[in-house]
C-alpha cells in the first residue's frame, strides 16, 4: 500500500439549522472549499482524479452532490464525482474511499469531504395526500376532479418530517436520543455528569474561537439573501453556558425519566468540510507540503440501540491496524452526538469487563479529557451529519500542527449501529 497524504483541509463555519446558512444549498457548502484549495496550490483543473462527498439528506435538485460540487468548483468535466452515505460518518467514508484509491495506486489527487444543509431537509407529504394528488392528476373531466376534491380531509396536510425520520433507526425503532438514554441508564451516567461535560464543550469552543484557533481551518463564507454577510466563525456555542442553566432544561427524548436534553446533545447544524488527498507522486510533481499522513481507518458494527458505543469498537480496530496504543495518541476528536454517549465510550474503553461484552478481550485504554476535543466538540460546534466525519479530521490535523504533536485519532458513532475511526500522523512536527 502506498502512503496517502492529507495535503490541506478546510471547512465552513458551522451554524445551527435555520440560521445564517439556511439558504445555502448543500453543494455550495463544499464547492468553494475545493476552489480555494485548487487556487492555493495552483493545481491544474484537469488533474484531479475524483471528488468524493459525504451527504445524507440528498437534495432532490442535486441528486449527486459530489458531481455537482466538482463542476461548480470549476474542475475539468472529465473529473468524476460521486456521493457517499454512511449516516453520521459519511464524510469519513469519503476519506476512507479516497485513501483506498490512492493507497492502491489507482488515483493521485482526490478531494474528499462532506456537506450537509440540515436547514433544507424537507417536509414530506403523507400517504393520504400523495394518493390525493395522484387521483387528481388522473382525473380528466371537471366532474371527476370535483369528486376527488370531495375526498380531501384536513389531516392529509399533516407532514412527515424528513429529519425526524432520518434520526430514528428503522431496525430498533428508537431515535438517536433514546439510544443515548439507553447508555446513560445501563452505565450509570448521571444528568449532572452529562451537563458538566456539555458545559465544558461550550467553554472550550468559546475559548478556541476567541483565541483564533479555528482561523486556519475555517474558510469564511458569504451568506444572506443579498450575499452581504460574511460568516467567519462557528455560530451556536454558548460562551455563557453554566451547569446550573443546563440543569434547568427538561429531558427531551424520555420526558418522565430521561437525562438527555437539548443542552447536553448536539444541535442540528449546517456545514461542510473538504480535504485534498495526494499520492507521493503527486506531492513531488506539484511541490506540495502535506499537513499529515492518513495512516489507516476502521469501521465496525454493533447493535443499533447502543450505536453510541461505535467509537469504542472502531478505535480498537484502527489501533490494531496501525499497531498503535491509546497512550501513543496525542489528540482525540470524538464526535459529541450526546454527552452520555461520549462518557459511555470513556467508561467502556477503560473497563475490560465492559468492553468484553462486544468481543474486546483487552482494555483499550484511557481516553483522557485533556486530550479529547480540546477545542470543544459537537455539543458546542454542531453536527452537520454528512460533513462531521471529515470535519473531525480537519480540526484534528490543524490542532496537531498547532501543538506540534504527532498522532491523532478521530472517531464517531454512526446511526444504525456503527462506529468509524481514522488515525493520522502530523508531518509538521
Short mmCIF file of C-alpha atoms in Angstrom, two decimals:
data_model
loop_
_atom_site.label_atom_id
_atom_site.label_comp_id
_atom_site.label_asym_id
_atom_site.label_seq_id
_atom_site.Cartn_x
_atom_site.Cartn_y
_atom_site.Cartn_z
CA UNK A 1 0.00 0.00 0.00
CA UNK A 2 1.31 3.42 -0.97
CA UNK A 3 1.35 6.33 1.51
CA UNK A 4 -1.66 8.66 1.46
CA UNK A 5 -1.10 12.32 2.27
CA UNK A 6 -3.55 14.85 3.65
CA UNK A 7 -2.31 17.98 1.93
CA UNK A 8 -4.75 20.51 3.34
CA UNK A 9 -8.21 20.52 4.88
CA UNK A 10 -10.72 23.33 5.20
CA UNK A 11 -14.26 23.67 6.48
CA UNK A 12 -17.10 26.13 6.56
CA UNK A 13 -18.20 27.78 9.76
CA UNK A 14 -20.80 25.53 11.41
CA UNK A 15 -24.14 27.20 12.07
CA UNK A 16 -27.35 25.98 13.68
CA UNK A 17 -30.01 24.98 11.18
CA UNK A 18 -32.46 27.74 10.34
CA UNK A 19 -29.87 30.46 10.91
CA UNK A 20 -27.27 32.24 8.77
CA UNK A 21 -26.57 29.33 6.37
CA UNK A 22 -30.17 28.22 5.92
CA UNK A 23 -30.45 29.50 2.33
CA UNK A 24 -27.24 27.88 1.09
CA UNK A 25 -27.90 24.57 -0.65
CA UNK A 26 -25.65 21.63 0.18
CA UNK A 27 -23.33 21.79 -2.87
CA UNK A 28 -22.44 25.40 -2.13
CA UNK A 29 -21.13 24.40 1.29
CA UNK A 30 -18.40 22.44 -0.48
CA UNK A 31 -17.59 23.81 -3.92
CA UNK A 32 -15.87 26.97 -2.67
CA UNK A 33 -13.62 24.92 -0.37
CA UNK A 34 -12.33 22.97 -3.38
CA UNK A 35 -11.93 26.14 -5.42
CA UNK A 36 -9.86 27.68 -2.65
CA UNK A 37 -7.54 24.67 -2.40
CA UNK A 38 -7.12 24.38 -6.17
CA UNK A 39 -6.11 28.04 -6.36
CA UNK A 40 -3.92 27.88 -3.26
CA UNK A 41 -1.82 25.03 -4.66
CA UNK A 42 -2.06 26.05 -8.34
CA UNK A 43 -3.38 22.63 -9.31
CA UNK A 44 -4.33 22.01 -12.95
CA UNK A 45 -8.11 21.68 -13.17
CA UNK A 46 -7.82 18.61 -15.35
CA UNK A 47 -5.53 16.68 -12.99
CA UNK A 48 -7.99 15.95 -10.17
CA UNK A 49 -8.99 12.29 -10.37
CA UNK A 50 -12.07 12.22 -8.14
CA UNK A 51 -14.35 14.26 -5.93
CA UNK A 52 -15.98 12.15 -3.18
CA UNK A 53 -18.52 13.84 -0.92
CA UNK A 54 -20.45 12.54 2.08
CA UNK A 55 -24.08 13.66 2.28
CA UNK A 56 -27.15 12.17 3.95
CA UNK A 57 -30.07 14.46 3.09
CA UNK A 58 -29.66 14.23 -0.67
CA UNK A 59 -31.41 17.29 -2.16
CA UNK A 60 -33.92 16.40 -4.87
CA UNK A 61 -32.46 19.18 -7.01
CA UNK A 62 -28.89 17.85 -6.61
CA UNK A 63 -29.17 14.04 -6.69
CA UNK A 64 -25.39 13.54 -6.89
CA UNK A 65 -23.94 16.26 -4.71
CA UNK A 66 -20.35 15.15 -5.32
CA UNK A 67 -20.57 15.63 -9.07
CA UNK A 68 -22.36 18.98 -8.70
CA UNK A 69 -19.63 20.20 -6.35
CA UNK A 70 -16.89 19.11 -8.77
CA UNK A 71 -18.42 21.05 -11.64
CA UNK A 72 -19.35 24.10 -9.56
CA UNK A 73 -15.76 24.23 -8.32
CA UNK A 74 -14.64 24.57 -11.93
CA UNK A 75 -12.86 21.23 -12.19
CA UNK A 76 -12.50 19.68 -15.63
CA UNK A 77 -15.57 17.79 -16.86
CA UNK A 78 -13.53 14.57 -17.01
CA UNK A 79 -13.10 14.60 -13.21
CA UNK A 80 -15.62 12.14 -11.84
CA UNK A 81 -17.60 12.95 -8.73
CA UNK A 82 -19.89 10.93 -6.52
CA UNK A 83 -21.66 10.99 -3.18
CA UNK A 84 -21.47 8.52 -0.29
CA UNK A 85 -23.85 7.89 2.60
CA UNK A 86 -22.84 6.24 5.87
CA UNK A 87 -25.09 8.31 8.11
CA UNK A 88 -23.02 10.31 10.63
CA UNK A 89 -19.74 9.04 9.15
CA UNK A 90 -20.46 9.94 5.53
CA UNK A 91 -17.57 12.43 5.46
CA UNK A 92 -15.25 9.84 6.98
CA UNK A 93 -16.46 7.29 4.44
CA UNK A 94 -15.46 9.72 1.69
CA UNK A 95 -11.98 9.94 3.20
CA UNK A 96 -11.72 6.17 3.50
CA UNK A 97 -12.60 5.66 -0.16
CA UNK A 98 -10.07 8.31 -1.19
CA UNK A 99 -7.49 6.55 0.98
CA UNK A 100 -8.11 3.19 -0.68
CA UNK A 101 -7.90 4.62 -4.20
CA UNK A 102 -4.63 6.44 -3.57
CA UNK A 103 -3.06 3.67 -1.46
CA UNK A 104 -3.78 1.14 -4.20
CA UNK A 105 -2.19 3.37 -6.85
CA UNK A 106 -5.46 3.91 -8.72
CA UNK A 107 -5.57 7.71 -8.15
CA UNK A 108 -3.16 10.54 -7.31
CA UNK A 109 -5.28 13.60 -6.41
CA UNK A 110 -8.69 13.42 -4.76
CA UNK A 111 -10.93 15.90 -2.99
CA UNK A 112 -12.93 14.19 -0.24
CA UNK A 113 -15.19 15.58 2.46
CA UNK A 114 -18.82 16.14 3.28
CA UNK A 115 -21.63 18.67 3.19
CA UNK A 116 -25.00 18.96 4.89
CA UNK A 117 -27.74 21.56 4.85
CA UNK A 118 -29.97 20.29 7.61
CA UNK A 119 -31.98 23.51 7.24
CA UNK A 120 -33.11 22.36 3.82
CA UNK A 121 -34.13 18.82 4.70
CA UNK A 122 -37.75 18.75 3.54
CA UNK A 123 -41.20 18.20 4.93
CA UNK A 124 -42.86 15.36 3.01
CA UNK A 125 -46.47 14.70 2.08
CA UNK A 126 -48.06 11.77 3.88
CA UNK A 127 -49.51 8.78 2.04
CA UNK A 128 -53.06 10.18 2.02
CA UNK A 129 -52.04 13.49 0.48
CA UNK A 130 -49.81 11.75 -2.06
CA UNK A 131 -52.71 9.49 -3.13
CA UNK A 132 -54.95 12.56 -3.34
CA UNK A 133 -52.55 14.22 -5.80
CA UNK A 134 -52.28 11.02 -7.84
CA UNK A 135 -56.04 10.71 -8.17
CA UNK A 136 -56.33 14.41 -9.02
CA UNK A 137 -53.82 14.05 -11.85
CA UNK A 138 -55.68 11.02 -13.19
CA UNK A 139 -59.00 12.86 -13.24
CA UNK A 140 -59.87 14.15 -16.73
CA UNK A 141 -63.22 15.91 -16.52
CA UNK A 142 -64.34 18.68 -14.18
CA UNK A 143 -66.80 16.28 -12.56
CA UNK A 144 -64.06 13.74 -11.89
CA UNK A 145 -61.84 16.43 -10.37
CA UNK A 146 -64.65 17.66 -8.13
CA UNK A 147 -65.25 14.10 -6.95
CA UNK A 148 -61.59 13.80 -5.98
CA UNK A 149 -61.68 17.19 -4.22
CA UNK A 150 -64.62 15.95 -2.15
CA UNK A 151 -62.37 13.27 -0.62
CA UNK A 152 -59.91 15.79 0.82
CA UNK A 153 -59.56 15.85 4.62
CA UNK A 154 -57.50 18.32 6.72
CA UNK A 155 -55.35 15.52 8.16
CA UNK A 156 -53.95 14.98 4.66
CA UNK A 157 -51.84 18.09 5.33
CA UNK A 158 -50.03 16.57 8.33
CA UNK A 159 -46.40 16.50 7.12
CA UNK A 160 -43.77 13.83 7.51
CA UNK A 161 -40.64 15.45 8.94
CA UNK A 162 -37.74 14.01 6.96
CA UNK A 163 -35.07 14.83 9.52
CA UNK A 164 -37.11 13.22 12.29
CA UNK A 165 -37.47 10.01 10.32
CA UNK A 166 -33.79 10.07 9.41
CA UNK A 167 -32.79 10.25 13.08
CA UNK A 168 -34.92 7.23 14.01
CA UNK A 169 -33.45 3.79 13.49
CA UNK A 170 -35.80 1.60 11.42
CA UNK A 171 -34.43 -1.62 12.92
CA UNK A 172 -34.83 -0.96 16.66
CA UNK A 173 -37.40 1.85 16.35
CA UNK A 174 -35.50 4.17 18.67
CA UNK A 175 -34.28 7.65 17.77
CA UNK A 176 -30.71 8.70 18.41
CA UNK A 177 -31.53 10.47 21.65
CA UNK A 178 -33.23 7.38 23.01
CA UNK A 179 -30.13 5.30 22.27
CA UNK A 180 -28.15 7.77 24.39
CA UNK A 181 -30.70 7.32 27.18
CA UNK A 182 -30.10 3.56 26.99
CA UNK A 183 -26.36 4.02 27.52
CA UNK A 184 -26.83 6.52 30.34
CA UNK A 185 -29.15 4.13 32.15
CA UNK A 186 -27.09 0.97 31.62
CA UNK A 187 -23.74 2.56 32.51
CA UNK A 188 -24.96 4.76 35.36
CA UNK A 189 -24.18 8.13 33.78
CA UNK A 190 -25.94 10.89 35.69
CA UNK A 191 -27.66 14.01 34.40
CA UNK A 192 -25.11 16.11 36.29
CA UNK A 193 -22.17 14.38 34.56
CA UNK A 194 -23.75 14.99 31.18
CA UNK A 195 -24.40 18.66 31.86
CA UNK A 196 -20.88 19.19 33.18
CA UNK A 197 -19.44 17.64 30.03
CA UNK A 198 -21.69 19.76 27.79
CA UNK A 199 -20.78 22.92 29.67
CA UNK A 200 -17.09 22.14 29.23
CA UNK A 201 -17.59 21.69 25.48
CA UNK A 202 -19.20 25.12 25.14
CA UNK A 203 -16.43 26.84 27.06
CA UNK A 204 -13.69 25.08 25.10
CA UNK A 205 -15.30 26.15 21.82
CA UNK A 206 -15.75 29.72 23.05
CA UNK A 207 -12.11 29.93 24.14
CA UNK A 208 -10.85 28.42 20.88
CA UNK A 209 -12.90 30.89 18.84
CA UNK A 210 -11.82 33.88 20.92
CA UNK A 211 -8.15 32.89 20.63
CA UNK A 212 -8.43 32.31 16.87
CA UNK A 213 -7.58 28.61 17.00
CA UNK A 214 -10.05 27.81 14.21
CA UNK A 215 -8.79 30.52 11.86
CA UNK A 216 -6.58 28.18 9.82
CA UNK A 217 -9.29 25.57 9.28
CA UNK A 218 -12.37 27.76 8.67
CA UNK A 219 -12.81 29.36 5.26
CA UNK A 220 -15.30 32.27 5.63
CA UNK A 221 -18.47 32.08 3.57
CA UNK A 222 -20.83 34.74 2.25
CA UNK A 223 -24.48 34.35 3.20
CA UNK A 224 -27.76 36.25 3.28
CA UNK A 225 -30.31 36.99 0.56
CA UNK A 226 -28.03 39.60 -0.96
CA UNK A 227 -24.81 37.73 -0.10
CA UNK A 228 -23.98 40.66 2.13
CA UNK A 229 -22.96 38.72 5.25
CA UNK A 230 -19.55 37.21 5.82
CA UNK A 231 -19.61 34.32 8.30
CA UNK A 232 -16.13 33.54 9.60
CA UNK A 233 -16.77 31.78 12.92
CA UNK A 234 -18.88 28.92 14.19
CA UNK A 235 -22.23 30.14 15.46
CA UNK A 236 -24.07 28.16 18.07
CA UNK A 237 -21.82 27.59 21.06
CA UNK A 238 -22.82 29.33 24.27
CA UNK A 239 -19.97 31.22 25.89
CA UNK A 240 -22.19 31.99 28.91
CA UNK A 241 -23.17 28.38 29.47
CA UNK A 242 -23.40 27.16 33.07
CA UNK A 243 -24.06 23.75 34.57
CA UNK A 244 -26.91 25.30 36.54
CA UNK A 245 -28.50 26.69 33.40
CA UNK A 246 -28.21 23.38 31.59
CA UNK A 247 -29.72 21.67 34.61
CA UNK A 248 -32.96 23.61 34.16
CA UNK A 249 -33.67 22.05 30.76
CA UNK A 250 -36.19 19.22 30.67
CA UNK A 251 -35.43 15.79 29.24
CA UNK A 252 -36.32 15.77 25.56
CA UNK A 253 -36.37 12.15 24.44
CA UNK A 254 -37.76 10.42 27.53
CA UNK A 255 -39.88 13.07 29.17
CA UNK A 256 -40.52 11.44 32.55
CA UNK A 257 -37.35 9.57 33.47
CA UNK A 258 -34.73 10.70 30.95
CA UNK A 259 -31.48 12.64 31.38
CA UNK A 260 -30.71 13.64 27.79
CA UNK A 261 -31.73 17.21 26.93
CA UNK A 262 -31.21 19.61 24.04
CA UNK A 263 -28.46 21.13 26.19
CA UNK A 264 -26.32 18.01 26.52
CA UNK A 265 -26.88 16.87 22.92
CA UNK A 266 -25.56 18.21 19.63
CA UNK A 267 -27.73 20.72 17.74
CA UNK A 268 -28.99 20.28 14.18
CA UNK A 269 -26.43 22.10 12.04
CA UNK A 270 -25.39 23.23 8.55
CA UNK A 271 -21.80 22.95 7.36
CA UNK A 272 -19.22 21.44 5.03
CA UNK A 273 -15.62 20.22 5.08
CA UNK A 274 -13.11 19.18 2.43
CA UNK A 275 -9.68 17.55 2.17
CA UNK A 276 -7.15 17.44 -0.64
CA UNK A 277 -5.53 13.99 -0.57
CA UNK A 278 -2.49 13.11 -2.66
CA UNK A 279 -0.14 10.27 -3.53
CA UNK A 280 3.60 10.54 -3.04
CA UNK A 281 3.98 11.02 -6.79
CA UNK A 282 1.52 13.94 -6.80
CA UNK A 283 3.22 15.52 -3.78
CA UNK A 284 6.52 15.57 -5.67
CA UNK A 285 5.04 16.58 -9.02
CA UNK A 286 3.16 19.61 -7.67
CA UNK A 287 5.63 20.56 -4.90
CA UNK A 288 3.02 20.03 -2.18
CA UNK A 289 3.77 20.13 1.53
CA UNK A 290 1.22 17.84 3.21
CA UNK A 291 -0.06 18.54 6.68
CA UNK A 292 -0.42 14.91 7.63
CA UNK A 293 -0.42 11.30 6.54
CA UNK A 294 -3.58 9.24 6.79
CA UNK A 295 -2.36 6.05 8.41
CA UNK A 296 -5.49 3.89 8.31
CA UNK A 297 -9.21 3.71 9.10
CA UNK A 298 -11.68 1.22 10.51
CA UNK A 299 -15.45 0.83 10.61
CA UNK A 300 -17.28 -1.57 12.92
CA UNK A 301 -20.88 -2.52 13.61
CA UNK A 302 -22.84 -3.19 16.79
CA UNK A 303 -26.48 -3.25 17.90
CA UNK A 304 -28.36 -0.11 16.70
CA UNK A 305 -29.85 0.59 20.13
CA UNK A 306 -26.33 1.11 21.50
CA UNK A 307 -24.93 2.87 18.46
CA UNK A 308 -23.21 5.44 20.69
CA UNK A 309 -20.52 2.89 21.58
CA UNK A 310 -19.44 2.61 17.96
CA UNK A 311 -16.26 4.66 18.63
CA UNK A 312 -15.09 2.02 21.12
CA UNK A 313 -15.10 -0.74 18.51
CA UNK A 314 -13.80 1.45 15.69
CA UNK A 315 -10.98 2.80 17.86
CA UNK A 316 -9.99 -0.70 18.91
CA UNK A 317 -9.95 -1.75 15.27
CA UNK A 318 -7.89 1.14 13.91
CA UNK A 319 -5.34 0.84 16.73
CA UNK A 320 -4.84 -2.83 15.82
CA UNK A 321 -4.47 -1.94 12.14
CA UNK A 322 -1.78 0.67 12.84
CA UNK A 323 -0.05 -1.11 15.72
CA UNK A 324 -0.50 1.92 17.98
CA UNK A 325 -1.84 2.12 21.55
CA UNK A 326 -4.12 4.68 23.16
CA UNK A 327 -1.10 6.06 25.01
CA UNK A 328 0.58 6.80 21.66
CA UNK A 329 -2.24 9.12 20.58
CA UNK A 330 -1.62 12.79 21.34
CA UNK A 331 -5.07 14.16 20.49
CA UNK A 332 -8.54 12.68 20.09
CA UNK A 333 -11.58 14.03 18.29
CA UNK A 334 -14.68 12.06 19.27
CA UNK A 335 -17.91 13.47 17.92
CA UNK A 336 -20.20 14.62 20.70
CA UNK A 337 -23.54 13.37 19.46
CA UNK A 338 -24.60 13.28 23.12
CA UNK A 339 -22.66 13.84 26.33
CA UNK A 340 -23.95 10.50 27.62
CA UNK A 341 -22.57 8.74 24.56
CA UNK A 342 -19.05 10.20 24.91
CA UNK A 343 -18.96 9.44 28.63
CA UNK A 344 -20.15 5.89 27.88
CA UNK A 345 -17.28 5.40 25.43
CA UNK A 346 -14.80 6.58 28.06
CA UNK A 347 -16.15 4.08 30.57
CA UNK A 348 -16.13 1.09 28.24
CA UNK A 349 -12.66 1.80 26.81
CA UNK A 350 -11.00 1.66 30.20
CA UNK A 351 -13.01 -1.25 31.66
CA UNK A 352 -12.21 -4.74 30.33
CA UNK A 353 -15.31 -6.21 31.92
CA UNK A 354 -17.45 -3.80 29.89
CA UNK A 355 -15.58 -3.96 26.58
CA UNK A 356 -15.64 -7.77 26.66
CA UNK A 357 -19.39 -7.62 26.04
CA UNK A 358 -18.55 -6.54 22.49
CA UNK A 359 -15.82 -9.13 21.95
CA UNK A 360 -12.85 -6.99 23.03
CA UNK A 361 -10.86 -9.09 25.46
CA UNK A 362 -8.34 -6.44 26.48
CA UNK A 363 -8.56 -2.99 27.99
CA UNK A 364 -8.41 -0.47 25.16
CA UNK A 365 -7.07 2.30 27.36
CA UNK A 366 -7.76 5.68 28.89
CA UNK A 367 -9.41 8.43 26.85
CA UNK A 368 -8.16 11.41 28.87
CA UNK A 369 -10.18 14.61 28.94
CA UNK A 370 -7.09 16.76 28.47
CA UNK A 371 -6.53 15.15 25.04
CA UNK A 372 -10.17 14.92 24.00
CA UNK A 373 -11.95 17.54 21.88
CA UNK A 374 -9.60 20.22 23.15
CA UNK A 375 -11.41 22.95 21.19
CA UNK A 376 -14.90 21.75 22.00
CA UNK A 377 -17.00 19.21 20.17
CA UNK A 378 -20.34 18.56 18.55
CA UNK A 379 -22.41 19.73 21.51
CA UNK A 380 -20.99 23.22 21.07
CA UNK A 381 -19.94 23.23 17.42
CA UNK A 382 -22.80 21.20 15.98
CA UNK A 383 -23.11 18.06 13.88
CA UNK A 384 -23.86 18.61 10.16
CA UNK A 385 -24.29 14.89 9.63
CA UNK A 386 -22.75 14.36 6.18
CA UNK A 387 -19.77 16.59 6.97
CA UNK A 388 -18.82 15.69 10.54
CA UNK A 389 -16.65 12.65 9.78
CA UNK A 390 -14.35 14.79 7.62
CA UNK A 391 -14.66 17.86 9.86
CA UNK A 392 -13.25 15.92 12.81
CA UNK A 393 -10.13 15.13 10.78
CA UNK A 394 -9.79 18.76 9.63
CA UNK A 395 -9.92 20.03 13.22
CA UNK A 396 -7.61 17.25 14.43
CA UNK A 397 -4.92 17.88 11.80
CA UNK A 398 -4.86 21.62 12.37
CA UNK A 399 -4.60 21.24 16.14
CA UNK A 400 -1.84 18.63 15.86
CA UNK A 401 0.05 21.06 13.64
CA UNK A 402 -0.51 23.94 16.07
CA UNK A 403 0.72 21.87 19.03
CA UNK A 404 3.48 20.07 17.07
CA UNK A 405 2.15 16.71 18.27
CA UNK A 406 2.48 13.51 16.24
CA UNK A 407 -0.57 11.22 16.28
CA UNK A 408 -4.27 11.99 16.24
CA UNK A 409 -7.37 9.79 16.24
CA UNK A 410 -10.80 10.91 15.01
CA UNK A 411 -13.83 8.76 15.72
CA UNK A 412 -17.61 8.93 15.85
CA UNK A 413 -20.73 6.88 16.40
CA UNK A 414 -22.96 6.18 13.42
CA UNK A 415 -26.74 5.94 13.40
CA UNK A 416 -27.80 2.38 12.67
CA UNK A 417 -25.22 0.86 15.00
CA UNK A 418 -21.71 1.50 13.70
CA UNK A 419 -18.54 3.35 14.55
CA UNK A 420 -15.78 4.84 12.41
CA UNK A 421 -12.22 5.88 13.23
CA UNK A 422 -9.19 7.34 11.45
CA UNK A 423 -5.62 7.78 12.65
CA UNK A 424 -3.41 10.47 11.14
CA UNK A 425 0.25 11.37 11.59
CA UNK A 426 1.18 15.04 11.70
CA UNK A 427 4.02 15.87 9.31
CA UNK A 428 4.52 19.37 10.69
CA UNK A 429 6.11 18.32 13.99
#
